[in-house]
PDB file of C-alpha atoms in Angstrom:
ATOM      1  CA  ASP A 137      99.106 110.985 114.819  1.00  0.00           C
ATOM      2  CA  ILE A 138     102.645 110.531 116.125  1.00  0.00           C
ATOM      3  CA  GLN A 139     105.190 112.133 113.801  1.00  0.00           C
ATOM      4  CA  MET A 140     108.541 110.422 113.267  1.00  0.00           C
ATOM      5  CA  THR A 141     111.507 112.493 112.086  1.00  0.00           C
ATOM      6  CA  GLN A 142     114.705 110.870 110.860  1.00  0.00           C
ATOM      7  CA  SER A 143     118.069 112.497 110.325  1.00  0.00           C
ATOM      8  CA  PRO A 144     119.936 112.725 108.124  1.00  0.00           C
ATOM      9  CA  SER A 145     117.778 112.179 105.029  1.00  0.00           C
ATOM     10  CA  SER A 146     120.840 110.953 103.167  1.00  0.00           C
ATOM     11  CA  LEU A 147     124.308 109.862 104.163  1.00  0.00           C
ATOM     12  CA  SER A 148     127.450 108.995 102.235  1.00  0.00           C
ATOM     13  CA  ALA A 149     129.914 106.640 103.870  1.00  0.00           C
ATOM     14  CA  SER A 150     132.635 104.128 103.070  1.00  0.00           C
ATOM     15  CA  VAL A 151     132.977 100.421 103.761  1.00  0.00           C
ATOM     16  CA  GLY A 152     134.274 100.029 107.301  1.00  0.00           C
ATOM     17  CA  ASP A 153     132.819 103.320 108.577  1.00  0.00           C
ATOM     18  CA  ARG A 154     130.668 103.598 111.681  1.00  0.00           C
ATOM     19  CA  VAL A 155     127.362 105.336 110.972  1.00  0.00           C
ATOM     20  CA  THR A 156     124.494 106.513 113.146  1.00  0.00           C
ATOM     21  CA  ILE A 157     120.947 107.396 112.081  1.00  0.00           C
ATOM     22  CA  THR A 158     118.647 109.280 114.435  1.00  0.00           C
ATOM     23  CA  CYS A 159     114.888 109.076 114.802  1.00  0.00           C
ATOM     24  CA  ARG A 160     112.781 111.410 116.945  1.00  0.00           C
ATOM     25  CA  ALA A 161     109.129 110.925 117.894  1.00  0.00           C
ATOM     26  CA  SER A 162     106.726 113.831 118.400  1.00  0.00           C
ATOM     27  CA  GLN A 163     105.701 112.334 121.751  1.00  0.00           C
ATOM     28  CA  SER A 164     106.960 109.587 124.030  1.00  0.00           C
ATOM     29  CA  ILE A 165     106.624 106.129 122.501  1.00  0.00           C
ATOM     30  CA  SER A 166     108.436 104.238 125.290  1.00  0.00           C
ATOM     31  CA  SER A 167     110.475 101.564 123.434  1.00  0.00           C
ATOM     32  CA  TYR A 168     107.929 100.881 120.686  1.00  0.00           C
ATOM     33  CA  LEU A 169     110.392 101.770 117.965  1.00  0.00           C
ATOM     34  CA  ASN A 170     111.398  99.512 115.084  1.00  0.00           C
ATOM     35  CA  TRP A 171     113.988  99.860 112.312  1.00  0.00           C
ATOM     36  CA  TYR A 172     113.791  98.493 108.764  1.00  0.00           C
ATOM     37  CA  GLN A 173     116.180  98.241 105.845  1.00  0.00           C
ATOM     38  CA  GLN A 174     114.880  98.506 102.301  1.00  0.00           C
ATOM     39  CA  LYS A 175     116.729  97.833  99.064  1.00  0.00           C
ATOM     40  CA  PRO A 176     115.432  98.957  95.647  1.00  0.00           C
ATOM     41  CA  GLY A 177     112.510  96.914  94.396  1.00  0.00           C
ATOM     42  CA  LYS A 178     112.236  94.920  97.601  1.00  0.00           C
ATOM     43  CA  ALA A 179     110.021  94.885 100.661  1.00  0.00           C
ATOM     44  CA  PRO A 180     111.417  96.355 103.889  1.00  0.00           C
ATOM     45  CA  LYS A 181     113.275  93.980 106.222  1.00  0.00           C
ATOM     46  CA  LEU A 182     112.983  94.167 110.009  1.00  0.00           C
ATOM     47  CA  LEU A 183     116.339  94.851 111.683  1.00  0.00           C
ATOM     48  CA  ILE A 184     115.598  96.082 115.221  1.00  0.00           C
ATOM     49  CA  TYR A 185     112.403  95.893 117.303  1.00  0.00           C
ATOM     50  CA  GLY A 186     111.581  97.308 120.705  1.00  0.00           C
ATOM     51  CA  ALA A 187     114.262  99.976 120.129  1.00  0.00           C
ATOM     52  CA  SER A 188     117.197  97.667 120.824  1.00  0.00           C
ATOM     53  CA  SER A 189     116.351  93.992 120.154  1.00  0.00           C
ATOM     54  CA  LEU A 190     118.094  92.465 117.172  1.00  0.00           C
ATOM     55  CA  GLN A 191     115.836  90.504 114.825  1.00  0.00           C
ATOM     56  CA  SER A 192     116.965  86.932 114.244  1.00  0.00           C
ATOM     57  CA  GLY A 193     119.495  86.648 111.444  1.00  0.00           C
ATOM     58  CA  VAL A 194     120.514  90.309 111.502  1.00  0.00           C
ATOM     59  CA  PRO A 195     124.276  90.826 111.924  1.00  0.00           C
ATOM     60  CA  SER A 196     125.504  92.061 115.290  1.00  0.00           C
ATOM     61  CA  ARG A 197     127.253  95.084 113.741  1.00  0.00           C
ATOM     62  CA  ILE A 198     123.741  96.607 113.644  1.00  0.00           C
ATOM     63  CA  SER A 199     122.378  97.950 116.928  1.00  0.00           C
ATOM     64  CA  GLY A 200     119.662 100.221 118.222  1.00  0.00           C
ATOM     65  CA  SER A 201     119.198 102.312 121.321  1.00  0.00           C
ATOM     66  CA  GLY A 202     116.969 104.909 122.895  1.00  0.00           C
ATOM     67  CA  SER A 203     113.608 105.306 124.594  1.00  0.00           C
ATOM     68  CA  GLY A 204     110.956 107.932 125.004  1.00  0.00           C
ATOM     69  CA  THR A 205     111.360 110.257 122.024  1.00  0.00           C
ATOM     70  CA  ASP A 206     114.966 109.825 120.827  1.00  0.00           C
ATOM     71  CA  PHE A 207     116.371 106.760 119.140  1.00  0.00           C
ATOM     72  CA  THR A 208     119.455 105.758 117.171  1.00  0.00           C
ATOM     73  CA  LEU A 209     120.433 103.031 114.740  1.00  0.00           C
ATOM     74  CA  THR A 210     124.154 102.317 114.546  1.00  0.00           C
ATOM     75  CA  ILE A 211     126.111 100.226 112.086  1.00  0.00           C
ATOM     76  CA  SER A 212     129.535  99.672 113.584  1.00  0.00           C
ATOM     77  CA  SER A 213     131.479  98.741 110.447  1.00  0.00           C
ATOM     78  CA  LEU A 214     129.673  99.233 107.135  1.00  0.00           C
ATOM     79  CA  GLN A 215     129.641  96.324 104.711  1.00  0.00           C
ATOM     80  CA  PRO A 216     128.739  96.558 101.005  1.00  0.00           C
ATOM     81  CA  GLU A 217     125.338  94.939 101.649  1.00  0.00           C
ATOM     82  CA  ASP A 218     124.429  97.676 104.170  1.00  0.00           C
ATOM     83  CA  PHE A 219     123.997 100.388 101.529  1.00  0.00           C
ATOM     84  CA  ALA A 220     120.219 100.833 101.441  1.00  0.00           C
ATOM     85  CA  THR A 221     117.417 103.023 102.796  1.00  0.00           C
ATOM     86  CA  TYR A 222     116.560 102.801 106.488  1.00  0.00           C
ATOM     87  CA  TYR A 223     113.236 103.593 108.115  1.00  0.00           C
ATOM     88  CA  CYS A 224     112.173 103.949 111.714  1.00  0.00           C
ATOM     89  CA  GLN A 225     108.566 103.138 112.666  1.00  0.00           C
ATOM     90  CA  GLN A 226     106.579 103.524 115.860  1.00  0.00           C
ATOM     91  CA  SER A 227     104.164 100.852 117.080  1.00  0.00           C
ATOM     92  CA  TYR A 228     103.148 102.649 120.301  1.00  0.00           C
ATOM     93  CA  SER A 229     100.027 104.041 118.714  1.00  0.00           C
ATOM     94  CA  SER A 230      97.618 101.785 116.839  1.00  0.00           C
ATOM     95  CA  MET A 231      98.028 104.310 113.996  1.00  0.00           C
ATOM     96  CA  TYR A 232     101.504 103.218 112.928  1.00  0.00           C
ATOM     97  CA  THR A 233     103.773 105.845 111.396  1.00  0.00           C
ATOM     98  CA  PHE A 234     107.172 105.769 109.694  1.00  0.00           C
ATOM     99  CA  GLY A 235     110.064 108.168 109.502  1.00  0.00           C
ATOM    100  CA  GLN A 236     110.779 109.620 106.070  1.00  0.00           C
ATOM    101  CA  GLY A 237     113.788 107.363 105.533  1.00  0.00           C
ATOM    102  CA  THR A 238     117.571 107.711 105.404  1.00  0.00           C
ATOM    103  CA  ASN A 239     119.325 106.818 102.160  1.00  0.00           C
ATOM    104  CA  LEU A 240     122.776 105.372 102.942  1.00  0.00           C
ATOM    105  CA  GLU A 241     125.022 105.655  99.899  1.00  0.00           C
ATOM    106  CA  ILE A 242     128.556 104.573  99.098  1.00  0.00           C
ATOM    107  CA  LYS A 243     131.074 107.427  99.201  1.00  0.00           C
TER     108      LYS A 243
ATOM    109  CA  GLN B 271     107.986  78.890 105.987  1.00  0.00           C
ATOM    110  CA  VAL B 272     105.938  82.061 106.395  1.00  0.00           C
ATOM    111  CA  GLN B 273     104.869  83.626 103.106  1.00  0.00           C
ATOM    112  CA  LEU B 274     102.651  86.516 102.140  1.00  0.00           C
ATOM    113  CA  VAL B 275     101.959  86.340  98.406  1.00  0.00           C
ATOM    114  CA  GLN B 276     100.267  89.292  96.737  1.00  0.00           C
ATOM    115  CA  SER B 277      98.346  89.582  93.489  1.00  0.00           C
ATOM    116  CA  GLY B 278      99.822  91.044  90.359  1.00  0.00           C
ATOM    117  CA  ALA B 279     100.233  94.573  89.054  1.00  0.00           C
ATOM    118  CA  GLU B 280      97.183  96.639  88.172  1.00  0.00           C
ATOM    119  CA  VAL B 281      96.547  99.592  85.870  1.00  0.00           C
ATOM    120  CA  LYS B 282      93.449 101.643  86.618  1.00  0.00           C
ATOM    121  CA  LYS B 283      91.853 104.835  85.349  1.00  0.00           C
ATOM    122  CA  PRO B 284      91.176 107.784  87.671  1.00  0.00           C
ATOM    123  CA  GLY B 285      87.919 107.340  89.566  1.00  0.00           C
ATOM    124  CA  ALA B 286      88.047 103.552  89.403  1.00  0.00           C
ATOM    125  CA  SER B 287      88.611 101.104  92.269  1.00  0.00           C
ATOM    126  CA  VAL B 288      91.323  98.498  92.762  1.00  0.00           C
ATOM    127  CA  LYS B 289      91.382  95.397  94.932  1.00  0.00           C
ATOM    128  CA  VAL B 290      94.707  93.770  95.901  1.00  0.00           C
ATOM    129  CA  SER B 291      95.017  90.411  97.610  1.00  0.00           C
ATOM    130  CA  CYS B 292      97.540  88.977 100.061  1.00  0.00           C
ATOM    131  CA  GLN B 293      97.497  85.196 100.668  1.00  0.00           C
ATOM    132  CA  ALA B 294      99.181  83.955 103.834  1.00  0.00           C
ATOM    133  CA  SER B 295     100.790  80.552 104.369  1.00  0.00           C
ATOM    134  CA  GLY B 296     103.158  78.872 106.801  1.00  0.00           C
ATOM    135  CA  TYR B 297     101.416  79.986 109.974  1.00  0.00           C
ATOM    136  CA  THR B 298      97.967  80.069 111.586  1.00  0.00           C
ATOM    137  CA  PHE B 299      96.216  82.834 109.638  1.00  0.00           C
ATOM    138  CA  THR B 300      94.003  84.077 112.474  1.00  0.00           C
ATOM    139  CA  THR B 301      96.808  84.604 114.986  1.00  0.00           C
ATOM    140  CA  TYR B 302      98.489  87.537 113.254  1.00  0.00           C
ATOM    141  CA  TYR B 303      97.209  90.947 112.208  1.00  0.00           C
ATOM    142  CA  ILE B 304      97.695  92.066 108.607  1.00  0.00           C
ATOM    143  CA  HIS B 305      98.523  95.651 107.694  1.00  0.00           C
ATOM    144  CA  TRP B 306      98.694  97.458 104.378  1.00  0.00           C
ATOM    145  CA  VAL B 307     101.554  99.873 103.693  1.00  0.00           C
ATOM    146  CA  ARG B 308     102.094 101.751 100.447  1.00  0.00           C
ATOM    147  CA  GLN B 309     105.058 103.429  98.808  1.00  0.00           C
ATOM    148  CA  ALA B 310     104.740 105.961  96.020  1.00  0.00           C
ATOM    149  CA  PRO B 311     107.577 106.015  93.448  1.00  0.00           C
ATOM    150  CA  GLY B 312     110.744 107.340  95.073  1.00  0.00           C
ATOM    151  CA  GLN B 313     108.918 108.073  98.329  1.00  0.00           C
ATOM    152  CA  GLY B 314     108.740 106.656 101.846  1.00  0.00           C
ATOM    153  CA  LEU B 315     106.470 104.140 103.500  1.00  0.00           C
ATOM    154  CA  GLU B 316     102.885 105.071 104.402  1.00  0.00           C
ATOM    155  CA  TRP B 317     100.725 102.968 106.728  1.00  0.00           C
ATOM    156  CA  MET B 318      97.152 102.533 105.475  1.00  0.00           C
ATOM    157  CA  GLY B 319      95.440 100.323 108.022  1.00  0.00           C
ATOM    158  CA  ILE B 320      95.100  97.023 109.832  1.00  0.00           C
ATOM    159  CA  ILE B 321      92.768  94.060 109.830  1.00  0.00           C
ATOM    160  CA  ASN B 322      92.391  91.360 112.461  1.00  0.00           C
ATOM    161  CA  PRO B 323      91.853  88.152 110.444  1.00  0.00           C
ATOM    162  CA  SER B 324      90.283  86.478 113.468  1.00  0.00           C
ATOM    163  CA  GLY B 325      87.169  88.636 113.709  1.00  0.00           C
ATOM    164  CA  GLY B 326      87.578  90.901 110.698  1.00  0.00           C
ATOM    165  CA  SER B 327      87.792  94.140 112.680  1.00  0.00           C
ATOM    166  CA  THR B 328      89.619  96.962 110.935  1.00  0.00           C
ATOM    167  CA  SER B 329      91.233 100.333 111.639  1.00  0.00           C
ATOM    168  CA  TYR B 330      92.252 102.770 108.929  1.00  0.00           C
ATOM    169  CA  ALA B 331      94.566 105.762 108.750  1.00  0.00           C
ATOM    170  CA  GLN B 332      92.607 109.012 108.775  1.00  0.00           C
ATOM    171  CA  LYS B 333      93.904 109.843 105.299  1.00  0.00           C
ATOM    172  CA  PHE B 334      92.159 106.829 103.758  1.00  0.00           C
ATOM    173  CA  GLN B 335      88.932 106.807 105.764  1.00  0.00           C
ATOM    174  CA  GLY B 336      85.966 106.490 103.432  1.00  0.00           C
ATOM    175  CA  ARG B 337      88.058 105.264 100.485  1.00  0.00           C
ATOM    176  CA  VAL B 338      89.644 102.066 101.805  1.00  0.00           C
ATOM    177  CA  THR B 339      88.129  98.741 102.771  1.00  0.00           C
ATOM    178  CA  MET B 340      90.064  95.774 104.171  1.00  0.00           C
ATOM    179  CA  THR B 341      88.463  92.334 104.248  1.00  0.00           C
ATOM    180  CA  ARG B 342      89.549  88.755 104.782  1.00  0.00           C
ATOM    181  CA  ASP B 343      88.594  85.248 103.677  1.00  0.00           C
ATOM    182  CA  THR B 344      89.571  82.736 106.329  1.00  0.00           C
ATOM    183  CA  SER B 345      88.826  79.787 104.005  1.00  0.00           C
ATOM    184  CA  THR B 346      91.716  80.799 101.749  1.00  0.00           C
ATOM    185  CA  SER B 347      93.859  82.699 104.307  1.00  0.00           C
ATOM    186  CA  THR B 348      93.615  85.773 102.137  1.00  0.00           C
ATOM    187  CA  VAL B 349      93.328  89.445 103.020  1.00  0.00           C
ATOM    188  CA  TYR B 350      92.162  92.098 100.581  1.00  0.00           C
ATOM    189  CA  VAL B 351      92.506  95.855 100.363  1.00  0.00           C
ATOM    190  CA  GLU B 352      90.198  97.854  98.107  1.00  0.00           C
ATOM    191  CA  LEU B 353      90.844 101.505  97.362  1.00  0.00           C
ATOM    192  CA  SER B 354      88.165 103.504  95.590  1.00  0.00           C
ATOM    193  CA  SER B 355      87.997 106.861  93.763  1.00  0.00           C
ATOM    194  CA  LEU B 356      91.540 106.385  92.546  1.00  0.00           C
ATOM    195  CA  ARG B 357      93.629 109.376  91.582  1.00  0.00           C
ATOM    196  CA  SER B 358      97.122 109.679  90.156  1.00  0.00           C
ATOM    197  CA  GLU B 359      98.574 110.164  93.640  1.00  0.00           C
ATOM    198  CA  ASP B 360      97.509 106.620  94.496  1.00  0.00           C
ATOM    199  CA  THR B 361     100.098 105.240  92.075  1.00  0.00           C
ATOM    200  CA  ALA B 362     102.296 103.206  94.394  1.00  0.00           C
ATOM    201  CA  VAL B 363     103.541  99.805  95.433  1.00  0.00           C
ATOM    202  CA  TYR B 364     101.141  98.314  97.986  1.00  0.00           C
ATOM    203  CA  PHE B 365     102.596  95.923 100.578  1.00  0.00           C
ATOM    204  CA  CYS B 366     100.864  93.666 103.050  1.00  0.00           C
ATOM    205  CA  ALA B 367     102.751  92.874 106.270  1.00  0.00           C
ATOM    206  CA  ARG B 368     101.930  90.959 109.442  1.00  0.00           C
ATOM    207  CA  THR B 369     102.296  91.714 113.132  1.00  0.00           C
ATOM    208  CA  TYR B 370     101.723  89.465 116.136  1.00  0.00           C
ATOM    209  CA  SER B 371      99.799  92.150 118.005  1.00  0.00           C
ATOM    210  CA  SER B 372      98.633  95.685 117.330  1.00  0.00           C
ATOM    211  CA  SER B 373     101.871  97.010 118.850  1.00  0.00           C
ATOM    212  CA  SER B 374     104.385  94.587 117.335  1.00  0.00           C
ATOM    213  CA  PRO B 375     106.793  95.190 114.448  1.00  0.00           C
ATOM    214  CA  PHE B 376     106.216  93.996 110.903  1.00  0.00           C
ATOM    215  CA  ASP B 377     108.128  90.713 110.773  1.00  0.00           C
ATOM    216  CA  TYR B 378     107.054  89.408 107.356  1.00  0.00           C
ATOM    217  CA  TRP B 379     106.073  91.338 104.232  1.00  0.00           C
ATOM    218  CA  GLY B 380     104.489  90.534 100.924  1.00  0.00           C
ATOM    219  CA  GLN B 381     106.429  91.134  97.738  1.00  0.00           C
ATOM    220  CA  GLY B 382     104.441  94.257  96.868  1.00  0.00           C
ATOM    221  CA  THR B 383     101.884  95.046  94.151  1.00  0.00           C
ATOM    222  CA  LEU B 384     102.300  98.001  91.818  1.00  0.00           C
ATOM    223  CA  VAL B 385      99.108  99.919  91.205  1.00  0.00           C
ATOM    224  CA  THR B 386      99.301 102.506  88.438  1.00  0.00           C
ATOM    225  CA  VAL B 387      96.556 105.106  88.069  1.00  0.00           C
ATOM    226  CA  SER B 388      96.625 106.734  84.665  1.00  0.00           C
ATOM    227  CA  SER B 389      94.148 107.998  82.113  1.00  0.00           C
TER     228      SER B 389
END
């Protein structure tokens, strides 16, 4: 199976900050990398697909980049509603796998 | 509007089986794959497997092979996941989610079903 490793596992930041979360795949996955946001007690929400395409309705302060094995999710100016847990996920292999998650907390 | 509506919470004893349902609406049921993903308390997301509602073909994560069965009922647009030989480590919220193809992202999710395994 393809292993997905996210860093950091947790992050403290303030409203207005720019934050970046990294995801690394154990082998090349081309651009088959997706990002989700999850809030407590809720299902995950798709933010970015295909490494850099913004899902409809997702604010443009959220962006993704990368290809091959290294990917990043960037939030350019944190808003209160952005504090949540973020997961990367590969869809290159039919055996989907997720990163372990990054918990974004208010400083 | 697209909806995936799951069945309610379950409490099971170790060694028992549980069957969770996911009813789809708002789109053509047979044109999207359905996956099951679980999340243990305080933990991350774990992919369990996929079913193609069109023909019923399935593929399961190695970890669940032999213990999981995914089925579908096209007459009610419902997908089921059954997990057998339950143990305490299976206590989790189980989500269904759809993808357009076997390499697409999860664009819609069910609300989740809590399964508690306890003696």
